[in-house]
CSV table of C-alpha atoms in Angstrom, one decimal:
chain,number,residue,atom,x,y,z
L,23,MET,CA,70.0,45.2,13.3
L,24,ARG,CA,69.0,45.5,17.0
L,25,GLU,CA,65.6,46.9,16.0
L,26,PHE,CA,65.0,43.9,13.7
L,27,PHE,CA,65.3,41.5,16.6
L,28,LEU,CA,63.3,43.6,19.0
L,29,GLN,CA,60.2,43.4,16.9
L,30,PHE,CA,60.0,39.7,17.8
L,31,GLY,CA,59.6,40.5,21.5
L,32,THR,CA,61.4,38.8,24.4
L,33,GLY,CA,62.6,36.0,22.2
L,34,GLY,CA,64.1,38.4,19.7
L,35,LEU,CA,65.9,40.3,22.5
L,36,LEU,CA,67.3,37.0,23.9
L,37,LEU,CA,68.5,36.0,20.4
L,38,TRP,CA,70.1,39.4,19.9
L,39,THR,CA,71.9,39.1,23.3
L,40,VAL,CA,73.1,35.6,22.5
L,41,LEU,CA,74.5,36.8,19.1
L,42,LYS,CA,76.4,39.6,20.8
L,43,VAL,CA,77.8,37.2,23.4
L,44,LEU,CA,79.0,34.9,20.6
L,45,ALA,CA,80.5,37.9,18.7
L,46,ILE,CA,82.8,38.3,21.7
L,47,THR,CA,83.5,34.8,22.9
L,48,VAL,CA,84.2,33.1,19.5
L,49,PRO,CA,86.9,35.7,18.5
L,50,LEU,CA,88.3,35.5,22.0
L,51,ILE,CA,88.8,31.7,21.8
L,52,VAL,CA,90.4,32.0,18.4
L,53,SER,CA,92.6,34.9,19.7
L,54,VAL,CA,93.7,32.7,22.6
L,55,ALA,CA,94.8,30.0,20.1
L,56,PHE,CA,96.9,32.4,18.1
L,57,TYR,CA,98.2,34.1,21.2
L,58,VAL,CA,99.6,30.8,22.4
L,59,LEU,CA,101.2,30.4,18.9
L,60,ALA,CA,102.6,33.9,19.1
L,61,GLU,CA,104.0,33.2,22.6
L,62,ARG,CA,105.8,30.1,21.4
L,63,LYS,CA,107.2,31.9,18.4
L,64,VAL,CA,108.2,35.1,20.2
L,65,ILE,CA,109.9,33.2,23.0
L,66,GLY,CA,111.6,31.0,20.4
L,67,TRP,CA,113.0,34.1,18.6
L,68,MET,CA,114.2,35.6,21.9
L,69,HIS,CA,115.9,32.3,22.7
L,70,VAL,CA,117.4,32.2,19.2
L,71,ARG,CA,115.4,29.2,18.0
L,72,HIS,CA,112.5,28.8,15.6
L,73,GLY,CA,109.5,27.6,17.6
L,74,PRO,CA,106.6,25.8,15.9
L,75,GLN,CA,107.0,25.7,12.1
L,76,TYR,CA,105.9,22.3,10.7
L,77,ILE,CA,102.2,22.0,11.6
L,78,GLY,CA,100.8,24.4,9.0
L,79,ARG,CA,103.8,25.6,6.9
L,80,LEU,CA,102.1,28.7,5.6
L,81,PHE,CA,104.7,31.5,5.9
L,82,GLY,CA,106.8,29.1,7.9
L,83,ILE,CA,105.2,29.9,11.2
L,84,GLY,CA,103.3,26.7,12.0
L,85,TRP,CA,100.0,28.5,12.3
L,86,ILE,CA,97.9,25.3,12.8
L,87,GLN,CA,100.0,24.2,15.8
L,88,ALA,CA,97.8,25.9,18.3
L,89,PHE,CA,94.7,24.3,17.0
L,90,ALA,CA,96.4,20.9,16.9
L,91,ASP,CA,97.3,21.3,20.6
L,92,VAL,CA,93.6,22.2,21.4
L,93,PHE,CA,92.2,19.2,19.6
L,94,LYS,CA,94.8,17.0,21.2
L,95,MET,CA,93.8,18.1,24.7
L,96,LEU,CA,90.1,17.9,24.0
L,97,PHE,CA,90.3,14.3,22.8
L,98,LYS,CA,92.6,13.1,25.7
L,99,GLU,CA,90.9,11.3,28.6
L,100,LEU,CA,90.0,13.3,31.7
L,101,ILE,CA,91.5,11.2,34.5
L,102,VAL,CA,90.0,12.0,37.9
L,103,PRO,CA,92.3,10.9,40.7
L,104,SER,CA,90.8,8.3,42.9
L,105,SER,CA,91.3,10.4,46.1
L,106,ALA,CA,89.8,13.6,44.5
L,107,SER,CA,86.4,15.0,45.0
L,108,PRO,CA,84.8,14.3,41.6
L,109,PHE,CA,82.2,17.0,41.5
L,110,LEU,CA,84.4,19.8,42.8
L,111,TYR,CA,87.3,18.6,40.7
L,112,LYS,CA,85.2,19.1,37.5
L,113,LEU,CA,83.6,22.3,38.8
L,114,ALA,CA,86.9,24.1,39.4
L,115,PRO,CA,87.9,24.7,35.7
L,116,VAL,CA,84.4,26.2,35.1
L,117,LEU,CA,84.8,28.6,38.0
L,118,ALA,CA,88.1,29.7,36.6
L,119,LEU,CA,86.8,30.2,33.1
L,120,ALA,CA,83.4,31.8,33.7
L,121,PRO,CA,84.7,35.1,35.3
L,122,ALA,CA,87.4,35.4,32.6
L,123,PHE,CA,84.7,35.5,29.9
L,124,ALA,CA,82.0,37.3,31.9
L,125,ALA,CA,84.2,40.3,32.5
L,126,TRP,CA,84.3,41.0,28.7
L,127,ALA,CA,80.6,42.1,28.9
L,128,VAL,CA,81.5,45.6,30.2
L,129,VAL,CA,84.6,46.2,28.0
L,130,PRO,CA,83.8,48.8,25.3
L,131,PHE,CA,85.5,48.2,21.9
L,132,ASP,CA,84.4,51.5,20.3
L,133,ASP,CA,82.1,54.3,21.0
L,134,GLY,CA,78.8,52.6,21.8
L,135,VAL,CA,80.1,49.1,21.0
L,136,VAL,CA,79.8,47.3,24.3
L,137,LEU,CA,77.7,44.3,25.4
L,138,ALA,CA,76.6,45.8,28.8
L,139,ASN,CA,77.1,49.5,29.1
L,140,VAL,CA,76.5,49.5,32.9
L,141,ASN,CA,77.3,52.6,35.0
L,142,ALA,CA,79.1,50.5,37.6
L,143,GLY,CA,81.3,48.7,35.0
L,144,LEU,CA,84.5,49.3,37.0
L,145,LEU,CA,83.0,47.7,40.1
L,146,ALA,CA,81.7,44.8,38.0
L,147,LEU,CA,85.2,44.2,36.6
L,148,LEU,CA,86.8,44.1,40.1
L,149,ALA,CA,84.1,41.7,41.3
L,150,LEU,CA,84.4,39.4,38.3
L,151,THR,CA,88.1,39.3,38.0
L,152,SER,CA,88.6,38.5,41.7
L,153,MET,CA,86.3,35.4,41.4
L,154,GLY,CA,88.7,33.5,39.3
L,155,VAL,CA,90.9,32.6,42.3
L,156,TYR,CA,88.0,30.5,43.6
L,157,GLY,CA,88.5,28.1,40.7
L,158,ILE,CA,92.2,27.9,41.4
L,159,ILE,CA,91.7,27.2,45.2
L,160,LEU,CA,89.0,24.7,44.5
L,161,ALA,CA,91.2,22.9,42.0
L,162,GLY,CA,94.0,22.6,44.5
L,163,TRP,CA,91.8,21.4,47.3
L,164,ALA,CA,89.6,19.0,45.2
L,165,SER,CA,92.7,17.3,43.7
L,166,ASN,CA,93.8,16.1,47.1
L,167,SER,CA,97.4,16.5,46.2
L,168,LYS,CA,100.2,18.2,48.2
L,169,TYR,CA,101.6,20.0,45.2
L,170,ALA,CA,98.2,21.2,44.0
L,171,ILE,CA,97.1,22.6,47.4
L,172,LEU,CA,100.4,24.3,47.8
L,173,GLY,CA,100.0,26.0,44.5
L,174,ALA,CA,96.4,27.0,45.3
L,175,LEU,CA,97.5,28.5,48.7
L,176,ARG,CA,100.2,30.5,46.9
L,177,SER,CA,97.8,31.7,44.3
L,178,ALA,CA,95.2,32.8,46.9
L,179,ALA,CA,97.7,34.8,48.8
L,180,GLN,CA,99.1,36.4,45.7
L,181,VAL,CA,95.8,37.3,44.2
L,182,ILE,CA,94.5,38.8,47.5
L,183,SER,CA,97.7,40.9,47.8
L,184,TYR,CA,97.7,42.3,44.3
L,185,GLU,CA,93.9,42.7,44.1
L,186,ILE,CA,94.1,45.4,46.7
L,187,ALA,CA,96.8,47.3,44.8
L,188,MET,CA,94.9,46.9,41.5
L,189,GLY,CA,91.7,48.1,43.1
L,190,PHE,CA,93.4,51.2,44.5
L,191,ALA,CA,94.9,51.9,41.1
L,192,LEU,CA,91.5,51.9,39.6
L,193,VAL,CA,90.2,54.2,42.3
L,194,GLY,CA,92.6,56.8,40.9
L,195,VAL,CA,91.1,56.3,37.5
L,196,LEU,CA,87.6,56.7,38.9
L,197,VAL,CA,88.6,59.9,40.7
L,198,ALA,CA,90.2,61.3,37.6
L,199,ALA,CA,87.4,60.4,35.2
L,200,GLY,CA,84.5,61.1,37.5
L,201,SER,CA,82.7,57.9,36.5
L,202,MET,CA,82.7,54.1,36.9
L,203,ASN,CA,81.4,53.5,33.4
L,204,LEU,CA,84.2,52.3,31.1
L,205,SER,CA,82.9,54.2,28.1
L,206,ALA,CA,82.7,57.4,30.1
L,207,ILE,CA,86.3,56.8,31.4
L,208,VAL,CA,87.5,56.6,27.8
L,209,ASN,CA,85.6,59.8,26.8
L,210,ALA,CA,87.0,61.5,29.8
L,211,GLN,CA,90.5,61.1,28.3
L,212,ALA,CA,89.5,62.9,25.1
L,213,GLY,CA,91.3,66.2,25.9
L,214,ASN,CA,91.7,68.9,23.3
L,215,ASP,CA,95.5,68.6,23.2
L,216,GLY,CA,95.9,64.8,23.5
L,217,PHE,CA,95.0,62.6,26.4
L,218,LEU,CA,98.5,61.6,27.2
L,219,GLU,CA,99.4,65.0,28.6
L,220,PHE,CA,96.4,65.5,30.8
L,221,PHE,CA,95.3,62.0,31.8
L,222,PHE,CA,98.0,59.4,31.3
L,223,VAL,CA,101.0,61.2,32.6
L,224,PRO,CA,99.5,62.1,36.1
L,225,LEU,CA,98.3,58.6,36.4
L,226,PHE,CA,101.5,56.9,35.2
L,227,PRO,CA,102.4,55.4,38.6
L,228,LEU,CA,98.9,53.9,38.9
L,229,PHE,CA,99.3,52.6,35.4
L,230,LEU,CA,102.5,50.8,36.3
L,231,VAL,CA,100.9,49.3,39.5
L,232,TYR,CA,97.8,48.2,37.6
L,233,PHE,CA,99.7,46.5,34.8
L,234,ILE,CA,102.2,44.8,37.0
L,235,SER,CA,99.4,43.7,39.3
L,236,GLY,CA,97.6,42.4,36.3
L,237,VAL,CA,100.6,40.2,35.4
L,238,ALA,CA,100.6,38.9,39.0
L,239,GLU,CA,96.8,38.3,38.9
L,240,THR,CA,97.1,36.1,35.9
L,241,ASN,CA,99.9,34.1,37.6
L,242,ARG,CA,102.3,34.9,34.7
L,243,ALA,CA,106.1,35.1,34.9
L,244,PRO,CA,107.8,36.5,36.8
L,245,PHE,CA,104.9,36.0,39.3
L,246,ASP,CA,104.2,32.4,38.4
L,247,VAL,CA,104.9,30.9,41.9
L,248,ALA,CA,101.4,29.3,41.8
L,249,GLU,CA,102.5,27.1,38.9
L,250,GLY,CA,106.3,27.1,39.7
L,251,GLU,CA,107.3,24.1,37.5
L,252,SER,CA,110.8,24.0,39.1
L,253,GLU,CA,109.4,24.0,42.6
L,254,ILE,CA,106.0,22.3,42.7
L,255,VAL,CA,105.8,20.4,39.4
L,256,ALA,CA,102.8,22.4,37.9
L,257,GLY,CA,101.0,23.9,40.9
L,258,PHE,CA,97.2,23.9,41.3
L,259,HIS,CA,96.5,22.0,38.0
L,260,VAL,CA,99.1,19.3,38.4
L,261,GLU,CA,96.4,16.6,38.6
L,262,TYR,CA,94.4,17.9,35.6
L,263,SER,CA,94.5,16.5,32.0
L,264,GLY,CA,92.6,16.7,28.8
L,265,SER,CA,89.7,19.1,28.4
L,266,ALA,CA,89.8,20.3,32.1
L,267,PHE,CA,93.5,21.3,31.7
L,268,ALA,CA,92.6,23.0,28.4
L,269,ILE,CA,89.9,25.1,30.2
L,270,PHE,CA,92.4,26.3,32.8
L,271,PHE,CA,94.8,27.1,29.9
L,272,LEU,CA,92.0,29.1,28.1
L,273,ALA,CA,91.1,31.0,31.3
L,274,GLU,CA,94.7,32.1,31.9
L,275,TYR,CA,95.2,33.4,28.4
L,276,ALA,CA,91.8,35.0,28.2
L,277,ASN,CA,92.7,36.9,31.4
L,278,MET,CA,96.0,38.0,29.9
L,279,ILE,CA,94.1,39.5,26.9
L,280,LEU,CA,91.5,41.0,29.2
L,281,VAL,CA,94.2,42.8,31.3
L,282,SER,CA,95.8,44.1,28.1
L,283,PHE,CA,92.5,45.5,26.9
L,284,LEU,CA,91.7,47.0,30.3
L,285,ALA,CA,95.1,48.7,30.5
L,286,ALA,CA,94.6,50.3,27.1
L,287,THR,CA,91.0,51.3,28.0
L,288,LEU,CA,91.6,52.8,31.4
L,289,PHE,CA,94.9,54.5,30.9
L,290,LEU,CA,95.7,54.9,27.2
L,291,GLY,CA,92.4,56.2,25.8
L,292,GLY,CA,90.9,53.0,24.5
L,293,TRP,CA,89.7,53.6,21.0
L,294,LEU,CA,91.0,57.2,21.0
L,295,SER,CA,93.9,58.0,18.7
L,296,PRO,CA,97.2,58.7,20.4
L,297,PHE,CA,97.7,61.5,17.9
L,298,GLN,CA,94.5,63.3,18.9
L,299,GLY,CA,95.1,67.0,19.0
L,300,TRP,CA,98.5,66.7,17.4
L,301,LEU,CA,97.7,65.9,13.8
L,302,SER,CA,94.8,68.2,13.1
L,303,GLY,CA,95.5,69.0,9.4
L,304,GLY,CA,97.2,67.6,6.4
L,305,MET,CA,97.4,64.1,5.0
L,306,LEU,CA,98.2,62.6,8.4
L,307,ALA,CA,95.0,63.9,10.0
L,308,VAL,CA,93.4,60.5,9.4
L,309,LEU,CA,95.7,59.1,12.1
L,310,ALA,CA,94.0,61.4,14.7
L,311,LYS,CA,90.6,59.8,14.1
L,312,PRO,CA,89.4,57.4,16.8
L,313,GLY,CA,88.4,53.8,16.1
L,314,TRP,CA,88.4,50.2,17.4
L,315,TRP,CA,91.7,49.6,15.7
L,316,TRP,CA,93.5,51.9,18.1
L,317,LEU,CA,92.2,49.9,21.1
L,318,PHE,CA,93.4,46.6,19.5
L,319,ALA,CA,96.8,48.1,18.6
L,320,LYS,CA,97.4,49.3,22.2
L,321,ALA,CA,96.2,46.0,23.7
L,322,GLY,CA,98.5,44.2,21.4
L,323,VAL,CA,101.5,46.1,22.8
L,324,PHE,CA,100.5,45.0,26.3
L,325,ALA,CA,99.8,41.4,25.2
L,326,PHE,CA,103.3,41.3,23.8
L,327,SER,CA,104.7,42.5,27.1
L,328,PHE,CA,103.4,39.4,28.8
L,329,LEU,CA,105.5,37.3,26.4
L,330,TRP,CA,108.5,39.6,26.8
L,331,PHE,CA,108.4,39.3,30.6
L,332,ARG,CA,108.3,35.5,30.5
L,333,ALA,CA,111.3,35.3,28.2
L,334,SER,CA,113.3,37.9,30.1
L,335,PHE,CA,112.8,37.7,33.9
L,336,PRO,CA,113.4,35.0,36.4
L,337,ARG,CA,110.7,34.0,38.8
L,338,TYR,CA,110.4,36.0,42.0
L,339,ARG,CA,110.6,34.3,45.4
L,340,TYR,CA,107.4,34.0,47.2
L,341,ASP,CA,108.5,36.4,49.9
L,342,GLN,CA,109.6,38.9,47.3
L,343,ILE,CA,106.2,38.8,45.7
L,344,MET,CA,104.4,39.4,48.9
L,345,ARG,CA,106.7,42.3,49.9
L,346,LEU,CA,106.2,44.0,46.5
L,347,GLY,CA,102.4,43.8,46.8
L,348,TRP,CA,102.0,44.9,50.5
L,349,LYS,CA,105.0,47.1,51.1
L,350,VAL,CA,105.5,48.8,47.8
L,351,PHE,CA,102.4,48.9,45.6
L,352,ILE,CA,99.8,49.5,48.2
L,353,PRO,CA,101.6,52.5,49.8
L,354,ILE,CA,102.2,54.0,46.3
L,355,THR,CA,98.6,53.7,45.3
L,356,ILE,CA,97.3,55.2,48.5
L,357,ALA,CA,99.6,58.2,48.1
L,358,TRP,CA,98.7,58.7,44.5
L,359,ILE,CA,95.0,58.5,45.1
L,360,PHE,CA,95.4,61.5,47.4
L,361,PHE,CA,97.4,63.3,44.7
L,362,THR,CA,94.7,62.4,42.1
L,363,ALA,CA,91.9,63.7,44.4
L,364,VAL,CA,93.7,67.0,44.8
L,365,ALA,CA,94.3,67.2,41.0
L,366,ALA,CA,90.6,66.4,40.3
L,367,TYR,CA,89.5,69.0,42.9
L,368,PHE,CA,91.5,71.7,41.1
L,369,ASN,CA,90.2,70.5,37.8
L,370,TRP,CA,93.7,69.6,36.4
L,371,PHE,CA,92.2,66.8,34.3
L,372,VAL,CA,90.8,67.8,31.0
L,373,ARG,CA,87.5,66.0,30.3
L,374,GLY,CA,86.0,65.4,26.9
L,375,ALA,CA,82.4,66.1,26.0
């Protein structure tokens, strides 16, 4: 199909790129809607209640509820506070959403199925995901509200703290895989006897640091002090309503799904089968074949963990969050980078072709 568009020159190439972008963004937006519905249902079940069930009675799960909420927010009036800075107030949601969507460009969904197969994909991810905090800070400042600026300052400190730990965790992956290309990192996990034994287990501490830091980066419970409803009303977006609030909502859940996919890609073999090398014969050999469905299944487990954490753990105090990031995670990642470097030097990691 790509060759068909390329025969029309620059215009065809541009159209092909736009189609690939839409093939990622449209399913992502729909996934966010159903993810919100899943969150409300899962938390409801954990609290021994039903959750949404009336708006769209198919299977009794209220599957249209998420779309009803979206339409409600889109048609509500965007009220700009009189003391706010109008331009920056409206720019902040865009700055929060754009990096959340742009980072998907370097995420591989299968072997060769990626929008931008760049060699510095890992570096691009770190750069893009760290830019989302600018939208949060700008939202707090432009709203000219005490609660909003307090939530923005909390979020800035939290993201900076955990961005360092997350970056160090990815340095360990870079050293083990020998590449910054995400597709090459997945292929480096294709050991002959199963990637779990030779790649995931030695990097397990870095995996824990990365995923927990990802929860903190997205301002999700138990690291949701930036929004802290019981402390500062709603945090940085307390003055937002309508479509602007919906954009912040979309950015947060898109980041949650992104962290889930990245954890599966960087530490659990992406589209590789978890049974690779273990089920080489018989009727179950089909389970050892790689495919995009394995990536989605692994990411689904991590996405469910976000909901589980929210329903299970109380919010950390602000000083506890800072201590965990600076005094626990960063020393662990620095020590484990040294271990990973030694392991890579002695070729302890089995690399695929």
